[in-house]
mmCIF file of N, CA and C in Angstrom:
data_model
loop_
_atom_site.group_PDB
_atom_site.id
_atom_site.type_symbol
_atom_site.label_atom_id
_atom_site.label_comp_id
_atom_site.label_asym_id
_atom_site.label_seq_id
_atom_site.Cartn_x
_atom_site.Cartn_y
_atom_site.Cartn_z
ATOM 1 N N UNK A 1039 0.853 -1.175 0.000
ATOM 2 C CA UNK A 1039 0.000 0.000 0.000
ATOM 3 C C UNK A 1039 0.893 1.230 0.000
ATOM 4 N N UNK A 1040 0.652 2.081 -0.632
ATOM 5 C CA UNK A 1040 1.487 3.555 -0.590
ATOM 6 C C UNK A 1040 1.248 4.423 0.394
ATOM 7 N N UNK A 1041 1.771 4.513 0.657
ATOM 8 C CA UNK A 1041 2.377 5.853 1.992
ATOM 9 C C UNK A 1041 2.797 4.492 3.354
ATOM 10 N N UNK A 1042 2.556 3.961 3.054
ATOM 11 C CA UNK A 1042 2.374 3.056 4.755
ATOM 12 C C UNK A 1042 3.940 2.146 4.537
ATOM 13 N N UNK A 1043 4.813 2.321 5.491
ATOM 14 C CA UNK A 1043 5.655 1.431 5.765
ATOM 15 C C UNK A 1043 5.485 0.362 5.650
ATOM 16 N N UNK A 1044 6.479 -0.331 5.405
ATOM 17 C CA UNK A 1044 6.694 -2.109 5.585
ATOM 18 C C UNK A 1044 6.726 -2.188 6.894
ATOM 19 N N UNK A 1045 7.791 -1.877 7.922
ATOM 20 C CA UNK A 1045 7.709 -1.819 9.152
ATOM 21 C C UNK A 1045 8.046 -0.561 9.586
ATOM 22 N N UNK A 1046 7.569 -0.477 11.206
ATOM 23 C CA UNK A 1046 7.912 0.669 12.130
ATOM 24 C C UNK A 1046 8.044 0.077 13.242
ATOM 25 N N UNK A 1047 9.255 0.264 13.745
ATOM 26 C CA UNK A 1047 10.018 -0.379 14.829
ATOM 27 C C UNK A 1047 9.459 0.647 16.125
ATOM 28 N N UNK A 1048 9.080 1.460 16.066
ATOM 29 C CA UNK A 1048 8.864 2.292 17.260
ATOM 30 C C UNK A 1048 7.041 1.440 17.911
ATOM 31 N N UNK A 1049 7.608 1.636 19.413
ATOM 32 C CA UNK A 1049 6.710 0.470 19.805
ATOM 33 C C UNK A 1049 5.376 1.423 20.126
ATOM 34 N N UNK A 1050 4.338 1.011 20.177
ATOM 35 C CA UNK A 1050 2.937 1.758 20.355
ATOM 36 C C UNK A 1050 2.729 1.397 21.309
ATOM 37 N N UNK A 1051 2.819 2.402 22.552
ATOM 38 C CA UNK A 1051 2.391 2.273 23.874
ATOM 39 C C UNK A 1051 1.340 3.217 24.495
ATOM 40 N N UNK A 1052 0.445 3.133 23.495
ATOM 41 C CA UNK A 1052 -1.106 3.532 24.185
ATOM 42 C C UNK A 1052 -1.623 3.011 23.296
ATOM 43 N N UNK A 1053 -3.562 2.754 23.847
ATOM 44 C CA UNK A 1053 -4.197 1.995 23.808
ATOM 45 C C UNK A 1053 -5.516 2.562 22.229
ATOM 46 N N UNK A 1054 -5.548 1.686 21.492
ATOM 47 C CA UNK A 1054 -6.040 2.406 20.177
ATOM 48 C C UNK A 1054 -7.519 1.605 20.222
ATOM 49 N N UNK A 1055 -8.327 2.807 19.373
ATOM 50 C CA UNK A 1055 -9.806 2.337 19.180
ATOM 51 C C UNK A 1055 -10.221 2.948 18.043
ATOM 52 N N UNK A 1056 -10.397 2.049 16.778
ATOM 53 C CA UNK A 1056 -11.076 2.824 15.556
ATOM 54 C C UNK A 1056 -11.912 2.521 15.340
ATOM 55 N N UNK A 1057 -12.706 3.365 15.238
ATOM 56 C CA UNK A 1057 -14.525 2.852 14.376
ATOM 57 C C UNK A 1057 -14.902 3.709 13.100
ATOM 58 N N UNK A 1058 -14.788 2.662 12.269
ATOM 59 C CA UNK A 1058 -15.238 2.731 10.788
ATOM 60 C C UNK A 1058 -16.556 2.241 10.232
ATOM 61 N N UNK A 1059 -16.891 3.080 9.099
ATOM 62 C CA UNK A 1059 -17.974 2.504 8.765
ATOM 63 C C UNK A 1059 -17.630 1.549 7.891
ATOM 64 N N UNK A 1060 -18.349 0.910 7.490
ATOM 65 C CA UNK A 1060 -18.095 -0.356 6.587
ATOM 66 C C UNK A 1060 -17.927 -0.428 5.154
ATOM 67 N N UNK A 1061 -18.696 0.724 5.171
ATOM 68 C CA UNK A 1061 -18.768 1.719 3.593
ATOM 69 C C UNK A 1061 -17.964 2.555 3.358
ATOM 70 N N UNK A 1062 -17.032 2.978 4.457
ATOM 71 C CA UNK A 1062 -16.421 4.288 4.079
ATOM 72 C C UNK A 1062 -15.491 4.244 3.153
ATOM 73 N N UNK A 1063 -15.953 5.126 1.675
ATOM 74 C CA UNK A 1063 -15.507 4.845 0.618
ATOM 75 C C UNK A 1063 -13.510 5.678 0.414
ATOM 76 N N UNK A 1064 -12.854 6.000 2.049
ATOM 77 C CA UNK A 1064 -11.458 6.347 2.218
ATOM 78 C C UNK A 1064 -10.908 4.732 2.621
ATOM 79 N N UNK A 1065 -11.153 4.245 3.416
ATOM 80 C CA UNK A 1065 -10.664 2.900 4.103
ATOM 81 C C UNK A 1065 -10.575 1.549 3.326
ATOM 82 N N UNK A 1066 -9.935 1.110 2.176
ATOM 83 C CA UNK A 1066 -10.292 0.235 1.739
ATOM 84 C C UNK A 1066 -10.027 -1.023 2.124
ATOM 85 N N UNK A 1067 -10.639 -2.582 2.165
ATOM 86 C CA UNK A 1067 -10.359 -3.417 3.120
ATOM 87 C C UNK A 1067 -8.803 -3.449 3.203
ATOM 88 N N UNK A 1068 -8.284 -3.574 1.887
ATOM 89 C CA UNK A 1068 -7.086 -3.693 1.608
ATOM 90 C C UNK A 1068 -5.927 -2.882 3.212
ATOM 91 N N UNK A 1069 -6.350 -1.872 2.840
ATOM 92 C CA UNK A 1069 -5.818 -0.795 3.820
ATOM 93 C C UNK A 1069 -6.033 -1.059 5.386
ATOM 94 N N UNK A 1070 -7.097 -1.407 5.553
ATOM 95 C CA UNK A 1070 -7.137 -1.825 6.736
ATOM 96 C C UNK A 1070 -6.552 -2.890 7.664
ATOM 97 N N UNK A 1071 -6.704 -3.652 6.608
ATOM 98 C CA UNK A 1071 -5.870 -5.385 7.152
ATOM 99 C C UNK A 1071 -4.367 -5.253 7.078
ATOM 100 N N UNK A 1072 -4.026 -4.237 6.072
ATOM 101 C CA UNK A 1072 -2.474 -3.626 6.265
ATOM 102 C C UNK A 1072 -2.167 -3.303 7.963
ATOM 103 N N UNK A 1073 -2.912 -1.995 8.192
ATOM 104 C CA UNK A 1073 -3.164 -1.298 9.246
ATOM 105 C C UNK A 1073 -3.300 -2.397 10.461
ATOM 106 N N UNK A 1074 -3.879 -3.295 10.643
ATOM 107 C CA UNK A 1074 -4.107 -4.482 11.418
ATOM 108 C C UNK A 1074 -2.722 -5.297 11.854
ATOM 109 N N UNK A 1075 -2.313 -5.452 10.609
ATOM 110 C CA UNK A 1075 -1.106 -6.295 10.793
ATOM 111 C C UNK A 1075 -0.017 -5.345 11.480
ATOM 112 N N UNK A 1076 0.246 -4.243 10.712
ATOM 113 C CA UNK A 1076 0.767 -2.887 11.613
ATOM 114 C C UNK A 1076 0.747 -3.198 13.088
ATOM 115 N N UNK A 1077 -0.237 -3.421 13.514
ATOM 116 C CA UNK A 1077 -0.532 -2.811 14.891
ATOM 117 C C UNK A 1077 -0.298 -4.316 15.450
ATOM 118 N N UNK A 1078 -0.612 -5.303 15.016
ATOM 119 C CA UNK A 1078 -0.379 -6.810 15.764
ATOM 120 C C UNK A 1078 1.390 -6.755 15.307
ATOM 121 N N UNK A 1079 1.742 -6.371 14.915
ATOM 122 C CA UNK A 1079 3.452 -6.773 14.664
ATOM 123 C C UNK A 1079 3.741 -6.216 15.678
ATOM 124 N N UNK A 1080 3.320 -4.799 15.750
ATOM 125 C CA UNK A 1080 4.110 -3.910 16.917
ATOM 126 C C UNK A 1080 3.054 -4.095 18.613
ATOM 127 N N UNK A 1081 2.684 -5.296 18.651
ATOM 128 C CA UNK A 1081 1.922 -5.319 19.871
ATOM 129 C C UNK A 1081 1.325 -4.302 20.621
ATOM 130 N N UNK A 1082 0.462 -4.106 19.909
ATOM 131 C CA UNK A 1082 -0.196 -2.691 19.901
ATOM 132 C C UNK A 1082 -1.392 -3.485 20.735
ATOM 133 N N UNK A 1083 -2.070 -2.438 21.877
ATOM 134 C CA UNK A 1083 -3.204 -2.781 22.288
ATOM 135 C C UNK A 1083 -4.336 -1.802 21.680
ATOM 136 N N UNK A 1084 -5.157 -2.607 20.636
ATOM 137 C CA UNK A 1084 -5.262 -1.856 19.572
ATOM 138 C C UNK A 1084 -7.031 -2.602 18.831
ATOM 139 N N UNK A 1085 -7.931 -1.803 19.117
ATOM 140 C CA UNK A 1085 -9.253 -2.326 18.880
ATOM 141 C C UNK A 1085 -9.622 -1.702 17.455
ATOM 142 N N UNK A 1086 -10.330 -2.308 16.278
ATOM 143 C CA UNK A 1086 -10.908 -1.960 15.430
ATOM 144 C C UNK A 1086 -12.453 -2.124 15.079
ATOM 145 N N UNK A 1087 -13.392 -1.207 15.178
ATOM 146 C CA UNK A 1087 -14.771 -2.057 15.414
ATOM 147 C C UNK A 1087 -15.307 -1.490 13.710
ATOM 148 N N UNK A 1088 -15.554 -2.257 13.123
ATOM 149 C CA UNK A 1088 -16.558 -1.771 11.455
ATOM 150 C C UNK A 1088 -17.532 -2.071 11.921
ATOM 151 N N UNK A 1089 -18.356 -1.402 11.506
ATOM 152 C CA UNK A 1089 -19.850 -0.788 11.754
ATOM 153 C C UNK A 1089 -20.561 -0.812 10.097
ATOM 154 N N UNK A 1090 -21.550 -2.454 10.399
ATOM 155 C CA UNK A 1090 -21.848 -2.347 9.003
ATOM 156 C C UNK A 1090 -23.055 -1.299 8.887
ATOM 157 N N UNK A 1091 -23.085 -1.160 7.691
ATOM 158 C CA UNK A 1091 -24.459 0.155 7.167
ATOM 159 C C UNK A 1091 -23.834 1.318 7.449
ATOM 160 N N UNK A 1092 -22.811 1.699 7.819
ATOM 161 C CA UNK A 1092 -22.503 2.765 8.029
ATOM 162 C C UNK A 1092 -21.317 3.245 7.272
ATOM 163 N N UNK A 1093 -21.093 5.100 6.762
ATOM 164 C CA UNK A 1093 -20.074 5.397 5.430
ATOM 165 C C UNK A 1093 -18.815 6.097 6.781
ATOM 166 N N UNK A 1094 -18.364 6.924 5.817
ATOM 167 C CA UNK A 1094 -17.181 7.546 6.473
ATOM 168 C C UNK A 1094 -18.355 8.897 6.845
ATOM 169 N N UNK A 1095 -17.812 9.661 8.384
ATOM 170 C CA UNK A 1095 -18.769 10.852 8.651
ATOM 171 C C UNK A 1095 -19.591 10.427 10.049
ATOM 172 N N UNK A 1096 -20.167 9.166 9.982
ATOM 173 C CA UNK A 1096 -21.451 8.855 10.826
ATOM 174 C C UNK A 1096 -21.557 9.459 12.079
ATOM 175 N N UNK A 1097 -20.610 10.103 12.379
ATOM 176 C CA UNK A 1097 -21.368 10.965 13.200
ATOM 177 C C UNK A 1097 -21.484 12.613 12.906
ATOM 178 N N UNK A 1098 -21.440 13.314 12.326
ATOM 179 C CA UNK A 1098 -21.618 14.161 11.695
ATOM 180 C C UNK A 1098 -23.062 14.650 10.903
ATOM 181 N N UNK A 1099 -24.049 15.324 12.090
ATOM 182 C CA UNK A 1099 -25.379 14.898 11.436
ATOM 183 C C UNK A 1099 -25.695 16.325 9.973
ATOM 184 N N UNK A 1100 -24.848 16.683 10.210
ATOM 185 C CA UNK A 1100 -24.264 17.900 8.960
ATOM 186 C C UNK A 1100 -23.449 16.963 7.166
ATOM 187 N N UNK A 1101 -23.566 15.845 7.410
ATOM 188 C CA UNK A 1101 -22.342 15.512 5.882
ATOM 189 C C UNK A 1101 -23.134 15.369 4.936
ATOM 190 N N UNK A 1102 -24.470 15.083 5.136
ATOM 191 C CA UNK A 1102 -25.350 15.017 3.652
ATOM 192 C C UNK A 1102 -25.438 16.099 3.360
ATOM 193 N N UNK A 1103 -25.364 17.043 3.309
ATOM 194 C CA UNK A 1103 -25.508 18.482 2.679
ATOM 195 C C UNK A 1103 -24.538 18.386 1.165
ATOM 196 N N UNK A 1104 -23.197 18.042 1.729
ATOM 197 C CA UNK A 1104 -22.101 17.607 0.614
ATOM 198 C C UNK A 1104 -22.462 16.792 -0.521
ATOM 199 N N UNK A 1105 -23.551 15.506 -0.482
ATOM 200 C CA UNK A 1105 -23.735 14.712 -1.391
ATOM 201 C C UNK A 1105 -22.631 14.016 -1.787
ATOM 202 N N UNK A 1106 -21.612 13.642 -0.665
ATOM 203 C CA UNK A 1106 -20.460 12.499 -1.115
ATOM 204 C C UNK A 1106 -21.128 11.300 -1.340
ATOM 205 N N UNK A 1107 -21.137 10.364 -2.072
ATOM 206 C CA UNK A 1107 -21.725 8.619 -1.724
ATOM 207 C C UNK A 1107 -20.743 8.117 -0.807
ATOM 208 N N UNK A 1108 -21.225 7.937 0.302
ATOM 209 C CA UNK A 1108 -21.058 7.063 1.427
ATOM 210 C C UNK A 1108 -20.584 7.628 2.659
ATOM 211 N N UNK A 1109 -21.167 8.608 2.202
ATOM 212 C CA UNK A 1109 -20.545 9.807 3.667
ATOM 213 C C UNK A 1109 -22.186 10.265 3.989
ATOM 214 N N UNK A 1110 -22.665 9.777 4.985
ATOM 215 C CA UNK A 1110 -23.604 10.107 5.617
ATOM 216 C C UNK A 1110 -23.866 9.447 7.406
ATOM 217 N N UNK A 1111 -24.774 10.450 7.823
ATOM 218 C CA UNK A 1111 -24.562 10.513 9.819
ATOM 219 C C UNK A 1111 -25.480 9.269 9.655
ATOM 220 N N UNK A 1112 -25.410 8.648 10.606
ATOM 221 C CA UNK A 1112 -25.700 7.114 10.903
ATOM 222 C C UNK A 1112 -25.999 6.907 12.281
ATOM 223 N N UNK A 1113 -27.042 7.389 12.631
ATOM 224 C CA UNK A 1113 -27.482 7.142 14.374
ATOM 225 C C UNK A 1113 -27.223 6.210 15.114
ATOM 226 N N UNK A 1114 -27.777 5.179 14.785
ATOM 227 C CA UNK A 1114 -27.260 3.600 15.753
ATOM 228 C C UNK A 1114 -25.889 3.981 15.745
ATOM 229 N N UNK A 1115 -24.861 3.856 14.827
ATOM 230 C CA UNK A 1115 -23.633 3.833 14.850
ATOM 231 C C UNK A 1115 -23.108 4.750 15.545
ATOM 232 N N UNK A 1116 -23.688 6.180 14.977
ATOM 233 C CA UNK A 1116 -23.005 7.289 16.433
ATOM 234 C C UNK A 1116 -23.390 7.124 17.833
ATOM 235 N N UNK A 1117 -24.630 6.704 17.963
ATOM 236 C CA UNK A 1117 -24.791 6.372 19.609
ATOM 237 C C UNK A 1117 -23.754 5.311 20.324
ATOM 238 N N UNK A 1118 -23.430 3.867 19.379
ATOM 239 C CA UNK A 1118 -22.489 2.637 19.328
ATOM 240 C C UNK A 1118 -21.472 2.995 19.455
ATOM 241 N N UNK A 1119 -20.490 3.936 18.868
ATOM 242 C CA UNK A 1119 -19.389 4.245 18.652
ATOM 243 C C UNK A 1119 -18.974 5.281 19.708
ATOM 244 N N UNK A 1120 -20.319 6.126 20.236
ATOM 245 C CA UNK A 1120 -19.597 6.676 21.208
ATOM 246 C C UNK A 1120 -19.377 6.107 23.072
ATOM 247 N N UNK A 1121 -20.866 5.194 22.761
ATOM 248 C CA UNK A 1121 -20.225 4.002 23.972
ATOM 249 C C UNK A 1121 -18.893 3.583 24.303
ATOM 250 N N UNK A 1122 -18.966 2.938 23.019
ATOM 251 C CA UNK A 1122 -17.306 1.734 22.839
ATOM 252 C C UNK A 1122 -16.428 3.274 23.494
ATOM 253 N N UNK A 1123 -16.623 4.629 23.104
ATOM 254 C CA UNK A 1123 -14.798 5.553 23.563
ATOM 255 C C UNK A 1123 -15.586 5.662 24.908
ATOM 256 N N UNK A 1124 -16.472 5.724 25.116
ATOM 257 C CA UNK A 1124 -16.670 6.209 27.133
ATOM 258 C C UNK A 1124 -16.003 4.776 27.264
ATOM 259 N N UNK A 1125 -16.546 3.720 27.117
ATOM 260 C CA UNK A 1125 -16.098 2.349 27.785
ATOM 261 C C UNK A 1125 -14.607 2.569 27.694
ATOM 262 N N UNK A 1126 -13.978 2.750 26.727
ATOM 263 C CA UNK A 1126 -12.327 2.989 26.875
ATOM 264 C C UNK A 1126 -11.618 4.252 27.727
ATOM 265 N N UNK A 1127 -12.618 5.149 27.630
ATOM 266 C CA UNK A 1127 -12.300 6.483 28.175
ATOM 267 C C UNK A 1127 -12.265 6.166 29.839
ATOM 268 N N UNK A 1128 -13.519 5.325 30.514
ATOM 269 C CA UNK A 1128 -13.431 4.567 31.837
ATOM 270 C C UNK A 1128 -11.826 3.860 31.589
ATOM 271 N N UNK A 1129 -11.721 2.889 30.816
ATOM 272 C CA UNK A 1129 -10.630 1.693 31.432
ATOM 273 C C UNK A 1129 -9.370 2.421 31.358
ATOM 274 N N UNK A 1130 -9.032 3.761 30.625
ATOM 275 C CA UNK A 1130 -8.025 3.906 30.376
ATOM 276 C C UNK A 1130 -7.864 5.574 31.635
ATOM 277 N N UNK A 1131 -9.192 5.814 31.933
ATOM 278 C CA UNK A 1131 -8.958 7.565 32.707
ATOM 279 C C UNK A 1131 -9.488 7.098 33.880
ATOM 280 N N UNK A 1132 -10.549 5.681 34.091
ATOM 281 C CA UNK A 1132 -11.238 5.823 35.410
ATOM 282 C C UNK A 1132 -12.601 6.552 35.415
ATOM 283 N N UNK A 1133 -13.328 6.108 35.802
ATOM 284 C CA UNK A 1133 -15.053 6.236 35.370
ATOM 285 C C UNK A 1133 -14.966 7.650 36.250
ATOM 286 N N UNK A 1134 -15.999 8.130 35.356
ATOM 287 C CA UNK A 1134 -15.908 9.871 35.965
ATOM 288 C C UNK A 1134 -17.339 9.962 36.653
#
């Protein structure tokens, strides 16, 4: 894949959480499973959640205005997605 290293020796010592939509027409699987392996080489503690039905944007209840295909706000998913960062935001700051 272009731009992305073969390897990066520098070790990842904080805790990662991405949520993608499944559609999002920037992320291609290709890219991702790159990105995956990335992060399992370098023992990364490192979560990826795809969110099917959902584009790049979903939470953004402003992106249909643009008329991109596959960029649109996605409710279930923004309510879902912002769980999963409180749940990390607790394990990693301590429940507020």
């Amino acid at each position: 894949m272009q731009g992305l290293p073969e390897k990066d020796d520098r070790p990842v010592v904080t805790k990662l959480m991405i949520c993608a939509g499944q559609k999002d027409p920037l992320i291609p699987p290709e890219a991702r499973e790159r990105f995956l392996k990335l992060m399992a080489d370098a023992s990364a503690d490192c979560v990826y959640i795809t969110y099917a039905g959902a584009g790049h944007s979903f939470t953004d209840k402003t992106v249909a205005q643009f008329n991109i295909p596959n960029f649109a706000y996605h409710a279930d998913t923004d309510r879902r997605s912002w769980a999963a960062m409180r749940d990390l935001f607790d394990e990693t700051l301590g429940k507020v």
